[in-house]
CSV table of C-alpha atoms and ligand atoms in Angstrom, one decimal:
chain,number,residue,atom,x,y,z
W,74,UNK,CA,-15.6,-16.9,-0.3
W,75,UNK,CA,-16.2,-14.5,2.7
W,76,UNK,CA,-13.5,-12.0,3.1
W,77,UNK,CA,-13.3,-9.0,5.6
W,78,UNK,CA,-11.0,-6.1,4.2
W,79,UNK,CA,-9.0,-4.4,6.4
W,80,UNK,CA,-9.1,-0.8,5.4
W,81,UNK,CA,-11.5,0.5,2.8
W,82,UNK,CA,-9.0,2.7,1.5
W,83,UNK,CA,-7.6,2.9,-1.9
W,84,UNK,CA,-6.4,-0.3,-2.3
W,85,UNK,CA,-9.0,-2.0,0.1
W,86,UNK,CA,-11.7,-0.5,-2.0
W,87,UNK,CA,-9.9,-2.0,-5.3
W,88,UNK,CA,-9.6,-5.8,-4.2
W,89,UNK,CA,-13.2,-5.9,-2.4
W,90,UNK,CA,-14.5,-4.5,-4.9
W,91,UNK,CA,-13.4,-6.5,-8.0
W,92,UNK,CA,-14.0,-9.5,-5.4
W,93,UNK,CA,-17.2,-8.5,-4.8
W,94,UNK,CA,-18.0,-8.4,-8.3
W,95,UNK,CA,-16.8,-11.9,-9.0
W,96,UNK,CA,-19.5,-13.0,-6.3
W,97,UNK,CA,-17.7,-13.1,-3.4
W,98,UNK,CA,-19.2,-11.7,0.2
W,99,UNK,CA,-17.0,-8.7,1.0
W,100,UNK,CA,-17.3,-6.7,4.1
W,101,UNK,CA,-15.2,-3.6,4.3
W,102,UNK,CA,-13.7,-2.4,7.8
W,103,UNK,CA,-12.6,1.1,8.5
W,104,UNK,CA,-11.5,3.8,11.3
W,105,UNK,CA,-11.7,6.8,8.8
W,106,UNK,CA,-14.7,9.0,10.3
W,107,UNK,CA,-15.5,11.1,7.6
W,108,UNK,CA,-15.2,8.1,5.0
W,109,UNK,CA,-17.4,6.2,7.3
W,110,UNK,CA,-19.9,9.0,7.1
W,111,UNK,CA,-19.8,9.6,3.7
W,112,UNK,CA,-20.3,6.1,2.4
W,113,UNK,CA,-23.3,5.7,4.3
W,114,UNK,CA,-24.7,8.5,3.4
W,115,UNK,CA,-24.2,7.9,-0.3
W,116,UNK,CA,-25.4,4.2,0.4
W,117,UNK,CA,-22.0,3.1,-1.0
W,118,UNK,CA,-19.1,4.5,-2.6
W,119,UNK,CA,-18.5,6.2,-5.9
W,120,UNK,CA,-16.0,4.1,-8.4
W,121,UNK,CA,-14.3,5.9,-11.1
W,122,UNK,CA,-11.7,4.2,-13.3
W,123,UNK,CA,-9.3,6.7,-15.1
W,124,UNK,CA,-11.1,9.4,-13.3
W,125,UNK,CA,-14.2,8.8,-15.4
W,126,UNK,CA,-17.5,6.7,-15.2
W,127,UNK,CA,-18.1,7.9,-12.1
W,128,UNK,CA,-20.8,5.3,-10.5
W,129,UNK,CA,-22.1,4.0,-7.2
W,130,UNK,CA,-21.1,0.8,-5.5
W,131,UNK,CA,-23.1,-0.2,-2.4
W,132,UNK,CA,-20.9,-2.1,-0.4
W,133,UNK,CA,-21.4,-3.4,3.5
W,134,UNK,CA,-19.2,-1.3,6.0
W,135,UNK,CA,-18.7,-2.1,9.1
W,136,UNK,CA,-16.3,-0.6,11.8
W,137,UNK,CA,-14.2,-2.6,13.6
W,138,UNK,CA,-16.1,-2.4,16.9
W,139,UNK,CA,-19.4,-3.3,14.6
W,140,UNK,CA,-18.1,-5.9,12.8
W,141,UNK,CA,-19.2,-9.5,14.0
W,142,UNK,CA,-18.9,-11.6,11.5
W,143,UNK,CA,-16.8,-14.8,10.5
W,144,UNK,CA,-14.6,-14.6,7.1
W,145,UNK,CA,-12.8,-16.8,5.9
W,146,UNK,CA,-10.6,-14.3,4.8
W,147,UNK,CA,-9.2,-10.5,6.0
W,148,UNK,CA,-7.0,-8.8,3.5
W,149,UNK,CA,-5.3,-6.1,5.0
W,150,UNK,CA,-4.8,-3.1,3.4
W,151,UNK,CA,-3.7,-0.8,5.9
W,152,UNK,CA,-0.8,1.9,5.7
W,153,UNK,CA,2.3,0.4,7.8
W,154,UNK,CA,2.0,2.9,10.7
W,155,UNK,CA,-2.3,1.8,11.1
W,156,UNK,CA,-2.0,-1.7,11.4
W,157,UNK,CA,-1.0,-2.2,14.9
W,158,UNK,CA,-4.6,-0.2,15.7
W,159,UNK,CA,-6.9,-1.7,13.0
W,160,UNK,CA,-5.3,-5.3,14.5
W,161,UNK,CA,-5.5,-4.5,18.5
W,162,UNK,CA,-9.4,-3.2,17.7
W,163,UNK,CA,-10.2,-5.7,15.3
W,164,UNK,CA,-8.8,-8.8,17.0
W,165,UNK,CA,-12.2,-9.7,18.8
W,166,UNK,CA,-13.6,-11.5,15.8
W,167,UNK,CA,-10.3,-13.1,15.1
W,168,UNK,CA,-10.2,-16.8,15.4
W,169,UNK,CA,-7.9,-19.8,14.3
W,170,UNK,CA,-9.5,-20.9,11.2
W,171,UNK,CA,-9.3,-17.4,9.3
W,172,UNK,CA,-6.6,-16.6,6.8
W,173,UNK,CA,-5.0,-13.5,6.7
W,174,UNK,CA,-3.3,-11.7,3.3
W,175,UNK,CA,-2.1,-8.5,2.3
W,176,UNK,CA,-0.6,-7.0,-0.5
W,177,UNK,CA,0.7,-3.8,2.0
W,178,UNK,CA,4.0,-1.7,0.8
W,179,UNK,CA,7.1,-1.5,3.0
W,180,UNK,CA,8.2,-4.1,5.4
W,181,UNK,CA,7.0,-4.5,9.4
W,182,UNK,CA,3.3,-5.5,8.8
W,183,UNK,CA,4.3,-9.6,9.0
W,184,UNK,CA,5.7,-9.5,12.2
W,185,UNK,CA,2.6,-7.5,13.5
W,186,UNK,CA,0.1,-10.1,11.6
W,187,UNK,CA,2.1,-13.0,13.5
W,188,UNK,CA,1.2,-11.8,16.7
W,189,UNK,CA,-2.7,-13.2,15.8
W,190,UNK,CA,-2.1,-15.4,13.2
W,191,UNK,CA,-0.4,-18.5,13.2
W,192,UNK,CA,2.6,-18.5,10.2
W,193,UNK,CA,0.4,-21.2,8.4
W,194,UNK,CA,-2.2,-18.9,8.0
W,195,UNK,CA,-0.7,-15.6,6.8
W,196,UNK,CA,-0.5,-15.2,3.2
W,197,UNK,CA,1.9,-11.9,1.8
W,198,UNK,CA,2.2,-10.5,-1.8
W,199,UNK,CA,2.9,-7.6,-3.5
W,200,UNK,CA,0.5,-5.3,-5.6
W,201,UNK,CA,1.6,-3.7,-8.6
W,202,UNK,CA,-1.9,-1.5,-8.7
W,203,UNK,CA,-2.5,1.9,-9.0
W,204,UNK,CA,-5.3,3.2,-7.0
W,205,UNK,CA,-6.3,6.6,-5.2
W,206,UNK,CA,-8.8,7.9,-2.7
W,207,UNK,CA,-9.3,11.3,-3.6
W,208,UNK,CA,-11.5,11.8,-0.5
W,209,UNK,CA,-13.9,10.3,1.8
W,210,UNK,CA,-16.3,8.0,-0.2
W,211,UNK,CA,-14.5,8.0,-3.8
W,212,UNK,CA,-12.2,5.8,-5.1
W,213,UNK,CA,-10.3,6.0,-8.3
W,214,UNK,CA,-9.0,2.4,-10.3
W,215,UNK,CA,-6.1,3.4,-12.1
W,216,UNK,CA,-5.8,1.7,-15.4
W,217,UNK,CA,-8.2,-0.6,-17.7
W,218,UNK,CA,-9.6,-3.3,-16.3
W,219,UNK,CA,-7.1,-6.1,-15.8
W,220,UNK,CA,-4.4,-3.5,-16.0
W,221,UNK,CA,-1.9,-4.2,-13.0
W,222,UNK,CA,-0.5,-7.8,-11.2
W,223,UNK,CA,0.0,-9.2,-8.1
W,224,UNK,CA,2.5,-11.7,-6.4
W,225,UNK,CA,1.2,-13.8,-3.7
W,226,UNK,CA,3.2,-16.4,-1.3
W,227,UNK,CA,2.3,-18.2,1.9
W,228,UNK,CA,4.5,-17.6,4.5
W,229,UNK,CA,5.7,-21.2,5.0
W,230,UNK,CA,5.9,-21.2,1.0
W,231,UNK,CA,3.5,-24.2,1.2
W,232,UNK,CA,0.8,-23.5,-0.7
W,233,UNK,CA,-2.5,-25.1,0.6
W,234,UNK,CA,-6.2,-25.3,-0.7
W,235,UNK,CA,-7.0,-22.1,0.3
W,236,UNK,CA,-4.0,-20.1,-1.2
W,237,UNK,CA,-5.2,-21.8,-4.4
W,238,UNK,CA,-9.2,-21.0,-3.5
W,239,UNK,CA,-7.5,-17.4,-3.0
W,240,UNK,CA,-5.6,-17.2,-6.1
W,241,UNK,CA,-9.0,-18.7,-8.3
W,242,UNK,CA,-10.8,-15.5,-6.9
W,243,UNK,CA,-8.1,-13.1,-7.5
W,244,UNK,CA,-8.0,-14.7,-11.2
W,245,UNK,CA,-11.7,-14.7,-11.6
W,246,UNK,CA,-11.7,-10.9,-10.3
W,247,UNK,CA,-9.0,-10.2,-13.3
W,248,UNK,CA,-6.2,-8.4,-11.1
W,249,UNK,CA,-3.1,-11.4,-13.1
W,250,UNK,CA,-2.3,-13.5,-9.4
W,251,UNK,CA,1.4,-15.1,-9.7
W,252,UNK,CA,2.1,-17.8,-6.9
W,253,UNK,CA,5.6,-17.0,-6.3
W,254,UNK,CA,7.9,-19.5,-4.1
W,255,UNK,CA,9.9,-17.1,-1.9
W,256,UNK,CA,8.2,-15.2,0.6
W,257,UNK,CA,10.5,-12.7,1.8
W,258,UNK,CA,12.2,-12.6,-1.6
W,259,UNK,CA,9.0,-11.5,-3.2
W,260,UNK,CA,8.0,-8.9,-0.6
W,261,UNK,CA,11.7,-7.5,-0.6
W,262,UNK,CA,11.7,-7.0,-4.6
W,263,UNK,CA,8.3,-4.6,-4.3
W,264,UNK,CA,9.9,-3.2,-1.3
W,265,UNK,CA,12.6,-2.0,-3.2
W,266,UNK,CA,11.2,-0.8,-6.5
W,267,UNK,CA,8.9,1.8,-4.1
W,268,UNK,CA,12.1,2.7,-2.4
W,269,UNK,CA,13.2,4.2,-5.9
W,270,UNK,CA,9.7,5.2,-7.1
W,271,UNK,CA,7.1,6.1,-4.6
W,272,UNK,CA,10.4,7.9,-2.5
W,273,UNK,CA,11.7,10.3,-5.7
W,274,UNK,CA,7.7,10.7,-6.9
W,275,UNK,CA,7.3,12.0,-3.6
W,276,UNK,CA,10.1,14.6,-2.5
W,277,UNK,CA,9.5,16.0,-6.0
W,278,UNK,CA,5.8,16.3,-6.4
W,279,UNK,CA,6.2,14.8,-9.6
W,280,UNK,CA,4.0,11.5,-11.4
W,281,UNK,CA,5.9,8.3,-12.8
W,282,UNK,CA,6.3,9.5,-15.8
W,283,UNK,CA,8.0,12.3,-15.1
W,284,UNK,CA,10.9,10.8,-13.6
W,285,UNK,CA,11.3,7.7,-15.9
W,286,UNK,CA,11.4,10.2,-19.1
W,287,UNK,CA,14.1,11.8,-17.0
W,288,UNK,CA,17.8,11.3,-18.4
W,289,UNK,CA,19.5,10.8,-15.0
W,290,UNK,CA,16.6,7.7,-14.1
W,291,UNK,CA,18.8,4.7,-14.7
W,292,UNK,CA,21.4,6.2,-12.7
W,293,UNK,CA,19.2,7.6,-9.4
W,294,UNK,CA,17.4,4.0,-10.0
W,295,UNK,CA,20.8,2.1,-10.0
W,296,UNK,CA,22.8,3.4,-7.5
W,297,UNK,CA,19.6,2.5,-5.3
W,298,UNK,CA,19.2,-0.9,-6.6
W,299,UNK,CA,22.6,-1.6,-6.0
W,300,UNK,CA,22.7,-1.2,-2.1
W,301,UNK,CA,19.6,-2.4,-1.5
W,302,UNK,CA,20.6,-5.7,-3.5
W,303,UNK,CA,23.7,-5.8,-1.8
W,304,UNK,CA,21.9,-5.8,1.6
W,305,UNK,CA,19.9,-8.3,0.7
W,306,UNK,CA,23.0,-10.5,-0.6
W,307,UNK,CA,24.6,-10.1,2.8
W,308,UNK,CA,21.0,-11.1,4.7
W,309,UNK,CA,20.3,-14.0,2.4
W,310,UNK,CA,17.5,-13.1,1.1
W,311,UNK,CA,16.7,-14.3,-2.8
W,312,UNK,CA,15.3,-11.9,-4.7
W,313,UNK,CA,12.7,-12.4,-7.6
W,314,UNK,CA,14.8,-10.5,-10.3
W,315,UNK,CA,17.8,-9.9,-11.0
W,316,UNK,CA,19.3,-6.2,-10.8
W,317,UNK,CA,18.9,-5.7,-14.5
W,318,UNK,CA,15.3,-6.9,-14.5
W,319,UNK,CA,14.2,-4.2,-11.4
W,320,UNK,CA,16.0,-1.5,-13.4
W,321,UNK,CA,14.0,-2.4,-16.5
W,322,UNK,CA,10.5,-2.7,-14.4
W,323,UNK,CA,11.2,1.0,-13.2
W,324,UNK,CA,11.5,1.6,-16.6
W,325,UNK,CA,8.4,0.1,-17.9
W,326,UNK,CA,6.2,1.0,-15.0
W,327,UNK,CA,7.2,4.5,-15.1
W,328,UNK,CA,7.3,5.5,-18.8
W,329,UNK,CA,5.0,2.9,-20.1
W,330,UNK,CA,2.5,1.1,-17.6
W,331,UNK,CA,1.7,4.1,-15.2
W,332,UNK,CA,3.2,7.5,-16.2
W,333,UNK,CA,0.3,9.3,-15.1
W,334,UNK,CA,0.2,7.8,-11.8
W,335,UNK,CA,1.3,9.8,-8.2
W,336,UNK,CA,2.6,6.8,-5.6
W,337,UNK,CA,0.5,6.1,-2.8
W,338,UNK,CA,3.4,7.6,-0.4
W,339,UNK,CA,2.5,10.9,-2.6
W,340,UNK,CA,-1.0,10.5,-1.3
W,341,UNK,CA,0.0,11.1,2.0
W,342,UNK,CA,2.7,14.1,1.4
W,343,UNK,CA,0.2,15.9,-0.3
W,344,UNK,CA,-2.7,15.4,2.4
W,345,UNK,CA,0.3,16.4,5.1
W,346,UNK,CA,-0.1,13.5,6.5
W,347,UNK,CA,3.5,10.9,7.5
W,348,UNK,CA,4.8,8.6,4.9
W,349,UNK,CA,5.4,4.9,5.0
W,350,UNK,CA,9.1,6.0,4.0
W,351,UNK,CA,10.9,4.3,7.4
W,352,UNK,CA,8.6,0.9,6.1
W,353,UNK,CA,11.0,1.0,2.6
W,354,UNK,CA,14.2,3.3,2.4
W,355,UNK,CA,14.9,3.3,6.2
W,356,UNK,CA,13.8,-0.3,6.8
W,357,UNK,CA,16.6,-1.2,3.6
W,358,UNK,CA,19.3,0.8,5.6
W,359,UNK,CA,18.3,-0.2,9.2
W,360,UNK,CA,18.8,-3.9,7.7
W,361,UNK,CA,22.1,-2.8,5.9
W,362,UNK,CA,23.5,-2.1,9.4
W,363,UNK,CA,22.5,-5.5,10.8
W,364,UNK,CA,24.8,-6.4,8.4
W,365,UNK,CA,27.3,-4.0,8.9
W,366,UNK,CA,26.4,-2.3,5.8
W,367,UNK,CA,26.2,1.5,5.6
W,368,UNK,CA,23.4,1.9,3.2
W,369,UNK,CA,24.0,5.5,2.4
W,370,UNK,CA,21.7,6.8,-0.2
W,371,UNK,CA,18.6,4.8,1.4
W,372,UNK,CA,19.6,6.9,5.0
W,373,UNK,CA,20.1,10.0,2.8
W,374,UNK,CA,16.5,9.1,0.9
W,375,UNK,CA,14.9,8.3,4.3
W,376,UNK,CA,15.6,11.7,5.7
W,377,UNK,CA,15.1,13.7,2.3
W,378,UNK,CA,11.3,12.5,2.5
W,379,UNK,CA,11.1,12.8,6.6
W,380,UNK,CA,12.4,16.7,6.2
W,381,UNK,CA,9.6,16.9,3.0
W,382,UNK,CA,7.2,16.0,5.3
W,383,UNK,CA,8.4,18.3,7.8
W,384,UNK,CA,7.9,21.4,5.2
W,385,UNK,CA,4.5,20.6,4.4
W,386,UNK,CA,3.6,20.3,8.2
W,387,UNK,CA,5.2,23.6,8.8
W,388,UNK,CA,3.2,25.0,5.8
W,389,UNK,CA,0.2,23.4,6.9
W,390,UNK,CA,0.7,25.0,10.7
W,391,UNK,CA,0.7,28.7,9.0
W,392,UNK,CA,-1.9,28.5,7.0
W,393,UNK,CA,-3.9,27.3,10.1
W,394,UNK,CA,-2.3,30.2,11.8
W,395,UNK,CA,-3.2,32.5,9.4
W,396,UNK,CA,-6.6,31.3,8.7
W,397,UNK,CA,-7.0,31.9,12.8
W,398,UNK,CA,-5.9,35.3,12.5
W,399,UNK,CA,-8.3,35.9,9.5
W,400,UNK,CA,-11.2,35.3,12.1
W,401,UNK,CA,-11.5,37.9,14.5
W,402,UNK,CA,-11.5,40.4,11.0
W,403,UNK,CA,-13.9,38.7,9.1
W,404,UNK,CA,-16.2,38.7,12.8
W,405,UNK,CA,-16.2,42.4,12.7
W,406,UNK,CA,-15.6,43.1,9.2
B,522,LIG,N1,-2.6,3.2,-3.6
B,522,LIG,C1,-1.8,2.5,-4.3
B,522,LIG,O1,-1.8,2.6,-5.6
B,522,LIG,C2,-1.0,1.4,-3.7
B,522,LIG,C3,-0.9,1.2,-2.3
B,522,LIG,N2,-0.2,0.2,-1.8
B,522,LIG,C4,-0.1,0.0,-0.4
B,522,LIG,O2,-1.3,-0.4,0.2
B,522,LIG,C5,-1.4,0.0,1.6
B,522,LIG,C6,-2.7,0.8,1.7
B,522,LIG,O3,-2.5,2.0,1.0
B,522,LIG,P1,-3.7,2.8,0.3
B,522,LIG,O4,-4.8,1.9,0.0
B,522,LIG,O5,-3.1,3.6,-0.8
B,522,LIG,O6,-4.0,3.8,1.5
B,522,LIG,P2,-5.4,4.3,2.0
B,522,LIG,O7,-6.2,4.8,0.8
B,522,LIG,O8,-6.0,3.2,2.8
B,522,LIG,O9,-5.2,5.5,3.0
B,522,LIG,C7,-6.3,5.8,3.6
B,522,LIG,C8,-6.0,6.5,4.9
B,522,LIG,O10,-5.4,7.7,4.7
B,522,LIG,C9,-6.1,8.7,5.4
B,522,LIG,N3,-6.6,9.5,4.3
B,522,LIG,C10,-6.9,9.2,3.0
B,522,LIG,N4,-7.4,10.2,2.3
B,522,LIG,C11,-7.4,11.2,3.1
B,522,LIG,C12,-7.8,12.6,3.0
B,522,LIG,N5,-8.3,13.0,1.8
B,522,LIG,N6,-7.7,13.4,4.0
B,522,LIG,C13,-7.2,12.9,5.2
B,522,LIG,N7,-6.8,11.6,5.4
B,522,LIG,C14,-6.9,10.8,4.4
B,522,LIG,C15,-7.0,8.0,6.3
B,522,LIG,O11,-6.3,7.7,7.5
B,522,LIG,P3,-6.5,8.3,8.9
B,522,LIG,O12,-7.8,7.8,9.4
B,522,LIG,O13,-5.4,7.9,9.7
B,522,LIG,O14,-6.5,9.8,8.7
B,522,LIG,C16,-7.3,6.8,5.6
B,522,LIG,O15,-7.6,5.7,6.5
B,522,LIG,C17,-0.1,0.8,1.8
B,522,LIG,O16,0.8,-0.1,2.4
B,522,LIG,C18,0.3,1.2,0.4
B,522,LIG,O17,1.7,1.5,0.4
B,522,LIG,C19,0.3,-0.8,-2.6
B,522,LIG,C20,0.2,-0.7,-4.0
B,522,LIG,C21,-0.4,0.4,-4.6
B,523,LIG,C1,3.7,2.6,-7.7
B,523,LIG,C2,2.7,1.6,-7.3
B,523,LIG,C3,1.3,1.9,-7.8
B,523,LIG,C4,3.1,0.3,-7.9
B,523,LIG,O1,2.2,-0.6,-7.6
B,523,LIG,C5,2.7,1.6,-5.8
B,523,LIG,O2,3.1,0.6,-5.2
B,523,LIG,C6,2.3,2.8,-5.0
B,523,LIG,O3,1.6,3.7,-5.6
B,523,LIG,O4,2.6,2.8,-3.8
């Protein structure tokens, strides 16, 4: 299959290149200057799993401007607040035939995709993947190969020939595809799993592991499930485990499957760069009060990690003050 990923970033990287690998023709698309730069002058990009075996991939790269080809496929991998860029600049090879999937955290990116793809063509999941970018041109896969899973449903929970050509690949690449029969129900679950783990990870600098081995887990965990499931009670929308079931995965994934793992929303605290935290806690609570349904500890959450990222900024804006200062002294020293 030809598929065009959206964003060459951590995750974008980890899909096109398993896909690649089991024979597909991937182009990757980015913005990222320095990341652009770097791959080609590497002639690829450098893959490590585990942070070792450190090895070159050569990969086509193509920015969106570039980029004319016909896929049959984009995956979009994209943090929440780029995809209304990469889809304005990218929409001139867009046409009516593609298919377009992502595996994106939070909730907001669907409605955007809708806006250039009809709903019969959008296919959404949810990635349960560790990956991280520790800077331009290098990609880390977290795990063995085959560790992590994916859910996958077409937005008209129809499946047709090529969610099932899409879901041989993702097989044949090894990253354990599940067709799941609820769309919404299926993106909401992931949604709010991160709004428990990426969102504590994150204000507290801490990896997975750290806070499932923590006593007070279950009960941070809980009192989170609870209002988010609530929400979702009151809006109808049919989750793909029970309460007890997304307690127990927070459990697992934390202590057991990924301990050592940062979340992505880490990735962008500790780069001072904004989190995708209004996409999970603050999109849970702002649904909440459609329904008249005061989410409290999601708005509390939401602003915990919004005044997090303020700190860093403000940290980040004296050390550029002070390196300033440093200058002149080091001109005439
Ligand atoms: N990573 C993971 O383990 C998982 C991620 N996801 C989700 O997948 C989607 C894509 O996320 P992900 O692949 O992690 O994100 P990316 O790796 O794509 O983020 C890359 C972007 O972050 C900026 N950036 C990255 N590294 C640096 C750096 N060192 N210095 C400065 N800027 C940097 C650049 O943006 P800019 O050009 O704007 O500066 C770049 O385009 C998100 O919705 C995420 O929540 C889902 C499951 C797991
Ligand atoms: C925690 C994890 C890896 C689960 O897939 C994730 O979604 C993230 O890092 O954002």
């Amino acid at each position: 299959m030809k598929f065009a990923m959206i964003g060459a970033g951590a995750m974008g990287l980890r899909y096109g290149i398993l896909l690649q690998e089991a024979g597909n023709d991937v182009t990757f698309i980015d913005t990222w200057q320095p990341h652009i730069d770097k791959i080609r002058e590497q002639g690829g990009v450098y893959q490590m799993r585990d942070h070792k075996d450190r090895h070159l991939v050569k990969i086509k790269l193509e920015t969106p401007e570039s980029y004319n080809g016909d896929p049959d496929m984009l995956i979009f991998f994209t943090k929440q607040m780029q995809l209304n860029d990469y889809l304005k600049r990218c929409s001139h090879f867009f046409n009516d035939k593609q298919y377009a999937f992502t595996c994106m955290n939070g909730m907001g990116h669907i409605e955007k995709l809708q806006k250039y793809f009809a709903d019969d063509k959008i296919i959404g999941g949810t990635a349960l993947i560790a990956t991280v970018l520790p800077g331009p041109g290098e990609v880390d896969f977290m795990g063995k190969r085959g560790a992590g899973k994916l859910n996958m449903c077409p937005l008209t929970e129809k499946p047709d020939e090529m969610t099932h050509r899409l879901f041989d690949e993702l097989q044949k690449a090894d990253m354990n595809p599940t067709l799941t029969d609820d769309f919404t129900g299926t993106l909401m679950t992931k949604v709010i799993f991160n709004s428990v783990i990426n969102t504590i990870c994150t204000m507290f600098e801490i990896p997975m592991g750290e806070f499932g081995n923590f006593p007070g887990a279950a009960d941070m965990a809980r009192q989170l499930i609870d209002e988010a499931y609530d929400i979702c009670a009151r809006a109808d929308i049919h989750l793909v485990s029970s309460r007890k079931e997304e307690l127990h995965a927070i459990d697992i994934n934390t202590r057991i499957d990924m301990p050592l793992h940062y979340p992505s929303m880490y990735q962008d605290m500790t780069k001072d760069r904004p989190t995708e935290v209004d996409y999970i806690n603050g999109y849970i609570a702002n649904l909440g009060r459609q329904y008249h349904y005061e989410a409290k500890t999601h708005l509390f959450m939401t602003q915990a990690v919004h005044l997090a990222e303020f700190h860093r900024q403000n940290l980040a804006k004296q050390r550029a003050i002070k390196a300033k200062q440093a200058e002149p002294q080091a001109q005439t020293a």
